[in-house]
Amino acid sequence: MLFRHASLISLLYLLRQGSASLFTDPTQVANKSYDFVIIGAGAAGSVLAHRLTEHSATNVLLVEAGRSNTDGPDVRDIQVPYFVVDIPPSFDWNYTTVPQKALQNRTLSYPRGYVLGGSTSTNFLFYTRGSSDEFDRLARISGDEGWSWKAMLPYILKASARLLPQLDMTLTLTAHRTTLTAHPTRPQTETLTPPADGHDTHGEVDPAVHGKTGPVLTSLSGNASVLDARVLQTTAELAAEFPFNLDMNSGNPLGVGWLQSTIGHGVRSSAATAFLAQDTLARRNLDVLIGTRVTRLVQTGRRGSSPVFLGVELAQSAAGARVQIQATKEVILSAGSIGTPQILMMSGIGDAGELAAHGIATVVDAPDVGKHMQDHPWVPLQWQVNTNDTLDSINRSPDLLNAAAEIYNATKQGVMANNPGGNQIGWFRLPRNSSVLREFGDASAGPSSPHFELTFGNSFLSFTQPVPAIGSFMSMCVALVAPTSRGSVKLASASAFDAPLIDPAFMQTPSDVATLTEAVKAAQRFAAAPAWADFVIKPFVAAVNTTTDAAIRAYIADQVATFRHPMGTARMSTSELDSGVVDSRLLVENAVGLRIVDASIFPHIFGAHLQAPVYAIAERASDLVKRAHGIPL
Ligand SMILES: *[C@@H]1O[C@H](CO)[C@@H](O)[C@H](O)[C@H]1NC(C)=O
Ligand SMILES: *[C@@H]1O[C@H](CO)[C@@H](O)[C@H](O)[C@H]1NC(C)=O
Ligand SMILES: *[C@@H]1O[C@H](CO)[C@@H](O)[C@H](O)[C@H]1NC(C)=O
Ligand SMILES: *[C@@H]1O[C@H](CO)[C@@H](O)[C@H](O)[C@H]1NC(C)=O
Ligand SMILES: *[C@@H]1O[C@H](CO)[C@@H](O)[C@H](O)[C@H]1NC(C)=O
Ligand SMILES: *[C@@H]1O[C@H](CO)[C@@H](O)[C@H](O)[C@H]1NC(C)=O
Ligand SMILES: *[C@@H]1O[C@H](CO)[C@@H](O)[C@H](O)[C@H]1NC(C)=O
Ligand SMILES: *[C@@H]1O[C@H](CO)[C@@H](O)[C@H](O)[C@H]1NC(C)=O
């Protein structure tokens, strides 16, 4: 029955083909009229473009600065999961942070996707939704119950439009949990697919908390690792501190579990493959324009005392021609936590003093624009291990790499079909009696939210150290996921073609330093479990070895890199703040016609890798937009 309807969909799409709408030059859309102009085709913008054009009477222009995800000799580099560690710069914004004063003034490379799908096309594929507390805190401080975990579950699992009523029946029958059947009549966002190696995933995931018909494909590890049994054994040996968690995406992420990745049938599943696939691009009411930047939002009038921003100015180079486009209903900014504040400030929406310094007239004085940036810092720890069966052997050998590529090309299986970041990850809180909590308070969203994350990889993983020429390694990424440091995104100039000044302000609070130090010690305890006794030869770096806080802190200053999760630079007004940038429906305050949908709106950083939470807020935002304009849901 499902198949019958699937082929019906394909048929409908085939009938609509021939109206491809991928443009590469803004003059091609110059004189067209759109209900919505969406800026940025990342996790959020792709969802919005897809959902808003489900209704054929609504037309949308989606503008992306970067390139196509399917066109070019090198697109395989963003499709093969194994290549995540080395995404070519042609898919990237090539940003660098300002010197980080708590990190010996190091500047950090700051990757952001410059391609359809945004950073979901270039990230490490981790699919983690965050805890119920993260959403519940957002609901509480925004006063909007719609952001609560319970209200968001339908958006995490399911999306807004009704394409095929028949599918709803399937959903109702297969969803076991009452919490998950809140809106059983809706299609889904996610599909949990079989792992690349086809192994039985019983005991590794709870299918009841996953979608079965959504466009974002997720899967468990697709290539067994020499670490798997030992990681699981550790969860038994040290169960009090590192318990096993069957499914970290159930609302309670705490503990160690199998990583779920946005990989389907051995290939990266991104916002572009999921929401901007050929069938979506074929919609007559959707135009997608790539290789084009927004140079500013254009004020098109006033309503009452507020400026109306329904115009967008586009260009392809600093000196290139400017093209203006107007939306009749809304302009939606989904340019991400770096691009969104930059575009706002270039348009006169920001801190008046900072704008004046760049000769920009202030239209909306919004001091929070570009402020309060948060991100997850992490340090690598490595141990040399007693095996040759790690990815290091493959990485060093052109022959083995070639053999793996042959298997992948022929079958979409093997190591190249798998996430090299590891097969398990874990989320942990500081112990209840921790002196860090006593001294600094609890920075997490609540008792189901983590303070730090550990990942377990079977190779030498690092962005700060050269890969050793010999030896096999196990690596942990130790990440601070409830940081309190807050940085900023500021203009370097008034030009959209100059990168902004990015300052994640890593490790600038004593509580961040203390918490990450404790996290490193927790990683040491994990690796000291009996499970590793005959496996670990020796720690690779001194910090793995040491127990003095001073040595760990020195290592942190030397090694912190970014998990690439910028947030908060256009944050929502909440009961905790005097002023934010958007209201709880994500509309820019003191302006008309302008909404922001991306990670910049989060008032607190989520203890999760970002793509799943951003998909969820974009799904809800699609409904908010439809409701606001009387578009059928
Ligand atoms: C758009 O309209 C302007 C003014 O009417 C005209 O000069 C221009 O050629 C048009 N552009 C396209 C691509 O049709
Ligand atoms: C980043 O660098 C690469 C290689 O030089 C280039 O192809 C790409 O366009 C750059 N990205 C941006 C946003 O300029
Ligand atoms: C970092 O730069 C600041 C400002 O230039 C300087 O005062 C400070 O001494 C530097 N710190 C280190 C560790 O180099
Ligand atoms: C790993 O390979 C090296 C070189 O071939 C060999 O000497 C060593 O015994 C191997 N180690 C293990 C644990 O198999
Ligand atoms: C695998 O396929 C890609 C893309 O078609 C090709 O570039 C590559 O050389 C192939 N690798 C091997 C080992 O066959
Ligand atoms: C992972 O895949 C490779 C093929 O690339 C296979 O040879 C190997 O056995 C797999 N690893 C394990 C531990 O099953
Ligand atoms: C916290 O409790 C554990 C277990 O009871 C104990 O081993 C540890 O010393 C305590 N830590 C502190 C800082 O009190
Ligand atoms: C770790 O400590 C041991 C014992 O003190 C020492 O022999 C070894 O050199 C240290 N390793 C590193 C990487 O510092």
PDB file of C-alpha atoms and ligand atoms in Angstrom, residues 65-67 74 88-95 112-114 293 497, ligand 2:
ATOM      1  CA  ALA A  65      24.976  32.462  -1.447  1.00  0.00           C
ATOM      2  CA  GLY A  66      26.761  29.178  -2.084  1.00  0.00           C
ATOM      3  CA  ARG A  67      26.745  26.583  -4.811  1.00  0.00           C
ATOM      4  CA  ASP A  74      33.634  17.396  -6.531  1.00  0.00           C
ATOM      5  CA  PRO A  88      36.852  21.058   0.441  1.00  0.00           C
ATOM      6  CA  PRO A  89      36.854  24.860   0.863  1.00  0.00           C
ATOM      7  CA  SER A  90      34.754  25.285  -2.294  1.00  0.00           C
ATOM      8  CA  PHE A  91      31.770  24.265  -0.115  1.00  0.00           C
ATOM      9  CA  ASP A  92      32.735  26.593   2.717  1.00  0.00           C
ATOM     10  CA  TRP A  93      32.603  30.240   3.785  1.00  0.00           C
ATOM     11  CA  ASN A  94      36.269  29.940   4.906  1.00  0.00           C
ATOM     12  CA  TYR A  95      35.660  31.934   8.072  1.00  0.00           C
ATOM     13  CA  ARG A 112      30.101  27.012   7.588  1.00  0.00           C
ATOM     14  CA  GLY A 113      28.440  25.402   4.587  1.00  0.00           C
ATOM     15  CA  TYR A 114      28.461  27.496   1.400  1.00  0.00           C
ATOM     16  CA  ARG A 293      24.270  37.190  -1.667  1.00  0.00           C
ATOM     17  CA  PHE A 497      31.424  40.439   0.519  1.00  0.00           C
TER      18      PHE A 497
HETATM   19  C1  LIG B   2      36.446  29.480   0.061  1.00  0.00           C
HETATM   20  O1  LIG B   2      37.615  29.108  -0.632  1.00  0.00           O
HETATM   21  C2  LIG B   2      37.406  28.282  -1.772  1.00  0.00           C
HETATM   22  C3  LIG B   2      38.756  27.913  -2.334  1.00  0.00           C
HETATM   23  O2  LIG B   2      39.524  29.025  -2.527  1.00  0.00           O
HETATM   24  C4  LIG B   2      36.518  28.985  -2.763  1.00  0.00           C
HETATM   25  O3  LIG B   2      36.227  28.131  -3.827  1.00  0.00           O
HETATM   26  C5  LIG B   2      35.216  29.398  -2.081  1.00  0.00           C
HETATM   27  O4  LIG B   2      34.398  30.111  -2.959  1.00  0.00           O
HETATM   28  C6  LIG B   2      35.521  30.242  -0.861  1.00  0.00           C
HETATM   29  N1  LIG B   2      34.288  30.621  -0.190  1.00  0.00           N
HETATM   30  C7  LIG B   2      33.844  31.878  -0.168  1.00  0.00           C
HETATM   31  C8  LIG B   2      32.581  32.137   0.556  1.00  0.00           C
HETATM   32  O5  LIG B   2      34.429  32.776  -0.694  1.00  0.00           O
END
